[in-house]
Short mmCIF file of C-alpha atoms in Angstrom, two decimals:
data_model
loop_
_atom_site.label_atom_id
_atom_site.label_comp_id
_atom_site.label_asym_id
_atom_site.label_seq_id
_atom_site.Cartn_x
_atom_site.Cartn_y
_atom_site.Cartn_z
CA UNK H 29 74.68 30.23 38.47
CA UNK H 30 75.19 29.42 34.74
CA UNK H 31 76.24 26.42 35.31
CA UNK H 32 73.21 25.40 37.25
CA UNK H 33 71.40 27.35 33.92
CA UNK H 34 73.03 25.35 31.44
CA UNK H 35 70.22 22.01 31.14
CA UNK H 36 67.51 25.07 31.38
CA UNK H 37 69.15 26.65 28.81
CA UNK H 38 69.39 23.88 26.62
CA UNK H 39 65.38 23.05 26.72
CA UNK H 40 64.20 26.84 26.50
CA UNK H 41 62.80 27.77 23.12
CA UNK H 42 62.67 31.65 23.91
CA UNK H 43 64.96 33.56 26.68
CA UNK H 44 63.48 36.95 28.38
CA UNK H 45 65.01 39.43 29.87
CA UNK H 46 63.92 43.06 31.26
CA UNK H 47 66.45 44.85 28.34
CA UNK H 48 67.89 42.68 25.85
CA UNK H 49 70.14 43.59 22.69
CA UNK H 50 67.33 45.78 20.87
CA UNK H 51 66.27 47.33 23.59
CA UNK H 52 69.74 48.72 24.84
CA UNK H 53 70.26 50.04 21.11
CA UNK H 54 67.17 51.47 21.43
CA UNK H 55 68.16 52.70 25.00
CA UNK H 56 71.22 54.33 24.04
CA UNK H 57 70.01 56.26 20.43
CA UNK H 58 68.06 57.97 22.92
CA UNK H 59 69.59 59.13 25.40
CA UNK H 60 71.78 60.53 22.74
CA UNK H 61 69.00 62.55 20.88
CA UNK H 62 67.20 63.14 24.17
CA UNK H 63 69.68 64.21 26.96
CA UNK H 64 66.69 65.76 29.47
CA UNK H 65 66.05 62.35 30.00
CA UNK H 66 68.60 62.82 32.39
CA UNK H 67 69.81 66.50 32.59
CA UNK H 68 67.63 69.40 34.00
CA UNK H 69 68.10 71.67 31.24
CA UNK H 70 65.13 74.26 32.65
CA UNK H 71 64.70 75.14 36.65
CA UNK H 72 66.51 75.36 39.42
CA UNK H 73 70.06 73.54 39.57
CA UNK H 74 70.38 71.20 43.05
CA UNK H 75 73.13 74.00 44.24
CA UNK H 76 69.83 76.23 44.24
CA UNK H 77 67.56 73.68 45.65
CA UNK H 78 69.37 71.59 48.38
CA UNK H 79 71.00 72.98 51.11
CA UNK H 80 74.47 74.00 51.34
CA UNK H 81 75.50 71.53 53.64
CA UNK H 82 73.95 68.82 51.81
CA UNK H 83 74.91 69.76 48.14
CA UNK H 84 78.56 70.14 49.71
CA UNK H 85 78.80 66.32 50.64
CA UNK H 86 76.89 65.45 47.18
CA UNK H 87 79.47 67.46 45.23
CA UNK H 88 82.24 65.48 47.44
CA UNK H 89 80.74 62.23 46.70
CA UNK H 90 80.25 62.45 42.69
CA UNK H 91 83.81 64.03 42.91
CA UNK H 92 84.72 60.71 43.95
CA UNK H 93 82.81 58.88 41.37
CA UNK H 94 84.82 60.95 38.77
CA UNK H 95 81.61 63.48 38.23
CA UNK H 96 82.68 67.04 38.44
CA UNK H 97 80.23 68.90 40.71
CA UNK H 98 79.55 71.48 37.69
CA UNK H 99 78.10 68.26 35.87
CA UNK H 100 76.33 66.93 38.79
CA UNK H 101 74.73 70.23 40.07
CA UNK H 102 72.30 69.50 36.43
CA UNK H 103 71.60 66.23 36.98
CA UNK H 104 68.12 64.25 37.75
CA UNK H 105 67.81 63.67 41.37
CA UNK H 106 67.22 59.95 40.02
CA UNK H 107 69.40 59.63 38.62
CA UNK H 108 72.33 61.06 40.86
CA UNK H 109 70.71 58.85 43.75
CA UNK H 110 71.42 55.64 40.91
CA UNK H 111 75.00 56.49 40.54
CA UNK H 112 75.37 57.19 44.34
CA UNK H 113 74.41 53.53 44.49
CA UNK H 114 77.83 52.30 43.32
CA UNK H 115 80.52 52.99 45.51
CA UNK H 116 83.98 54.56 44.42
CA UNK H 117 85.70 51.05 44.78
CA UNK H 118 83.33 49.24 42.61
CA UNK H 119 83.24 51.96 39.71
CA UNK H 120 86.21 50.16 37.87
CA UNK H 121 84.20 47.19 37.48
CA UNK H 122 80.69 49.03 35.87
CA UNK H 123 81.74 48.91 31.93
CA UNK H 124 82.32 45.87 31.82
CA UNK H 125 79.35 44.47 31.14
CA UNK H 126 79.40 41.02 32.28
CA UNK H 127 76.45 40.65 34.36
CA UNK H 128 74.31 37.61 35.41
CA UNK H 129 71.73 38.79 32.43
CA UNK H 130 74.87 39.95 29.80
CA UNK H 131 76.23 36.60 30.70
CA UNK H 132 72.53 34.91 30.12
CA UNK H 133 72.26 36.89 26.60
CA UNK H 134 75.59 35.78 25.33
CA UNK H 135 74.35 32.06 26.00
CA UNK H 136 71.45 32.12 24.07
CA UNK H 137 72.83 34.23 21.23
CA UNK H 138 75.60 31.46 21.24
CA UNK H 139 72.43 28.86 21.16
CA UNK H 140 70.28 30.81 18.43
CA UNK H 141 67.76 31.32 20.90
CA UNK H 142 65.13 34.24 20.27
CA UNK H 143 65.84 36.87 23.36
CA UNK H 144 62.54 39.13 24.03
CA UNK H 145 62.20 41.92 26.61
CA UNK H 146 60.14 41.84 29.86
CA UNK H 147 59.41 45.70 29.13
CA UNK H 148 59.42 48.61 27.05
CA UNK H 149 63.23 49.97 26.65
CA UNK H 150 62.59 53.55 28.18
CA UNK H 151 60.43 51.83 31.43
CA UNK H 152 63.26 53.32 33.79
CA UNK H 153 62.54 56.96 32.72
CA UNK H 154 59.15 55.89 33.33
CA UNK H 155 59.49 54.98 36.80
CA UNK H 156 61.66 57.88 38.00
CA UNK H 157 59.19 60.63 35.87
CA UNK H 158 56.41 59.33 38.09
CA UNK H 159 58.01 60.40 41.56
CA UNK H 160 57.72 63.58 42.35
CA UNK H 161 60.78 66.22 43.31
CA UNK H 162 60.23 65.85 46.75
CA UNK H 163 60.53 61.94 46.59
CA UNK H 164 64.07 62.39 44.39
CA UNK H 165 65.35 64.50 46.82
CA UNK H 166 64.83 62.16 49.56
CA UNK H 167 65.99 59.61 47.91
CA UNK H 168 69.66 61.73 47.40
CA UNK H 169 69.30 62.66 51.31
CA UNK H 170 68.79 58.97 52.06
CA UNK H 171 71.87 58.19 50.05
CA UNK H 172 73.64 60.89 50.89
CA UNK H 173 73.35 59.99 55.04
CA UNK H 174 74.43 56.28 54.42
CA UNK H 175 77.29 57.55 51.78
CA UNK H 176 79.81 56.91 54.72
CA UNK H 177 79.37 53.43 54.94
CA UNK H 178 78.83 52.48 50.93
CA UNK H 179 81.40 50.53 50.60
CA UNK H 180 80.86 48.36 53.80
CA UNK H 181 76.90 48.35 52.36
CA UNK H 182 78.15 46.73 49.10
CA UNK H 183 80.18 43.85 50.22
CA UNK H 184 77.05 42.94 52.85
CA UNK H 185 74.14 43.47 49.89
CA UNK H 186 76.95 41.13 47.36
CA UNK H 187 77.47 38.62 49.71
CA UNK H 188 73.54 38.76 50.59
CA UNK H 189 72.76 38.34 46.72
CA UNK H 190 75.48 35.64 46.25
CA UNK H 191 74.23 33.29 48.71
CA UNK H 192 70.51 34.09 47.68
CA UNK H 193 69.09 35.84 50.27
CA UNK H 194 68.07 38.73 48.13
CA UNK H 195 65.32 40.15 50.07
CA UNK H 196 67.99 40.78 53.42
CA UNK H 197 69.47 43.26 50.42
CA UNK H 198 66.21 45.50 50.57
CA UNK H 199 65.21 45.34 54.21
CA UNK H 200 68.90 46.01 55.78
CA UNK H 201 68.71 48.88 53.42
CA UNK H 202 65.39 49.58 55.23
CA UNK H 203 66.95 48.81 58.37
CA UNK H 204 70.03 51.07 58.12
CA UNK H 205 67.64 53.87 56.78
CA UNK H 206 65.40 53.82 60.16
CA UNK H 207 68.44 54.50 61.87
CA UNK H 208 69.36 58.12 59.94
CA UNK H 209 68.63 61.26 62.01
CA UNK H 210 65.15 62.51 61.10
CA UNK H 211 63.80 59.47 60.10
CA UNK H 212 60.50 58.12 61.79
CA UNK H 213 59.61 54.53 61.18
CA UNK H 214 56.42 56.51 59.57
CA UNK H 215 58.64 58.03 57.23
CA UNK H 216 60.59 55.19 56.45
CA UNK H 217 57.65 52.60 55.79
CA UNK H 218 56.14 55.43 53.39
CA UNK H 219 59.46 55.91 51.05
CA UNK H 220 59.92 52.70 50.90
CA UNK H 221 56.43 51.88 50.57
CA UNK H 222 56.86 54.37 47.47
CA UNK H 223 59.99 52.77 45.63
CA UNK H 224 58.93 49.26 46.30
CA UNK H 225 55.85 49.88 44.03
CA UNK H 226 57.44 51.84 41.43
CA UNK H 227 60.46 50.16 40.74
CA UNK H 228 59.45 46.23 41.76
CA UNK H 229 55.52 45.81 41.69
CA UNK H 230 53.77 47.88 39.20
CA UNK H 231 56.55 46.22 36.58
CA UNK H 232 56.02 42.61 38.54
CA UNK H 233 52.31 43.20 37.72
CA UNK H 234 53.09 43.82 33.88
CA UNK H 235 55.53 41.51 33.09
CA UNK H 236 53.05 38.47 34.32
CA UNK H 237 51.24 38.29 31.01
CA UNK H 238 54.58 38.54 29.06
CA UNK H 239 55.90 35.57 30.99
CA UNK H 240 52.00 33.88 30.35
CA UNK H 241 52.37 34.49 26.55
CA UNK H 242 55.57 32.94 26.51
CA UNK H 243 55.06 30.19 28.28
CA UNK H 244 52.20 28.84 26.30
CA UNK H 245 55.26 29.08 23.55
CA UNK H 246 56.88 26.31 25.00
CA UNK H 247 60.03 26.05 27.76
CA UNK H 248 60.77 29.19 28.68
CA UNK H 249 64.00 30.85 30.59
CA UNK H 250 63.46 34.62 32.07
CA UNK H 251 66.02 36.53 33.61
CA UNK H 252 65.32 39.91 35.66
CA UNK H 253 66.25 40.93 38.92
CA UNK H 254 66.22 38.97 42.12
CA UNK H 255 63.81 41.46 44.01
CA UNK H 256 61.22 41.02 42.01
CA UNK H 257 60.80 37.14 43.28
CA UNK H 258 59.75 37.79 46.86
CA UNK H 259 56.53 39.38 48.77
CA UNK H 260 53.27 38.64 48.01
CA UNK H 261 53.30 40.75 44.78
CA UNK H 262 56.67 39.35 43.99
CA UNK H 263 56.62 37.33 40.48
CA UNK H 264 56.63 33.82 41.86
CA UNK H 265 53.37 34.66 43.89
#
């Protein structure tokens, strides 16, 4: 891919991305000064408010993300459910930073090229604040009953995004969902009816007149992530 990037790098005047440089400093300082961001420090802990069957297998799954279950039982429900999203065998890999946009960044800093954000630095607290508890919980149940098969789900949803057929990523996710005990294809249509707009189309809808502005600049690249490209509120349309 940055190969095929390399003659579009070379005629952009101005890269964007959804966090560049600034906005990860920004990101960082913080959640260093703020840790609630992340941490229930008021309320009931998830021991109190899931079941004990179900905060049993959650405790056994951050165990084996390296998460001690005293740690996890404090967490966000958000954010638990994000780093239930990484499977134990690909944890090794996570700090190393070397991403398709990490690996965009580092071409235009090595070009001088002026790197801009698609979106406000703390727009992923953003997102998450706006569900309720109820929809964080199901989204660690829905984790939680495909946590068996997370490994199996990465390699399919890698080799899906390597050979660009991003959008089989979201609806076999969809797909394997329906197929969870006490899910109703009702149910399943209105979660993911839910995180679709939260996490890919509201931000689709306000990133368009960043990418406008910037065009009129002059040759643009952006970088951001491959979901937001389909649908008919995708970025493209």
């Amino acid at each position: 891919t940055m190969a095929r990037l390399a003659p579009v790098l070379d005629a952009a005047k101005l890269v964007l991305v959804e966090a560049g440089p600034d906005e990860m400093a920004a990101l960082k300082q913080r959640l260093a000064k703020d840790p609630d961001l992340m941490v229930n420090t008021t309320g009931a802990s998830l021991p109190e408010s899931l079941p004990a069957e179900q905060w049993d297998k959650l405790s056994a799954a951050m165990e084996d993300r390296g998460v001690p279950p005293f740690m996890a039982a404090k967490m966000k429900p958000w954010y638990l459910t994000m780093i239930l999203s990484i499977p134990p065998c690909a944890l090794e890999h996570m700090g190393e930073d070397n991403g398709l946009d990490a690996q965009i960044i580092a071409e235009a800093q090595a070009r001088a090229l002026p790197i801009r954000a698609l979106e406000p630095y703390d727009t992923v607290f953003s997102i998450f604040g706006g569900l309720s508890e109820a929809e964080q919980m199901s989204m660690i149940t829905q984790a939680l009953a495909l946590e068996d098969r997370s490994e199996d789900m990465s390699v399919t949803m890698a080799e899906a995004y390597f050979s660009e057929d991003s959008r089989l990523i979201w609806e076999f996710t969809r797909d394997q969902t329906a197929a969870l005990p006490g899910y109703s294809a009702d149910k399943v249509e209105a979660e993911f009816a839910a995180m679709e707009e939260a996490m890919m189309k509201a931000r689709n809808r306000a990133w368009i007149p960043v990418l406008v502005a910037a065009a009129a600049e002059g040759p643009v690249l952006a970088g951001f992530g491959a979901l937001h490209l389909s649908g008919d509120q995708g970025v493209l349309a």
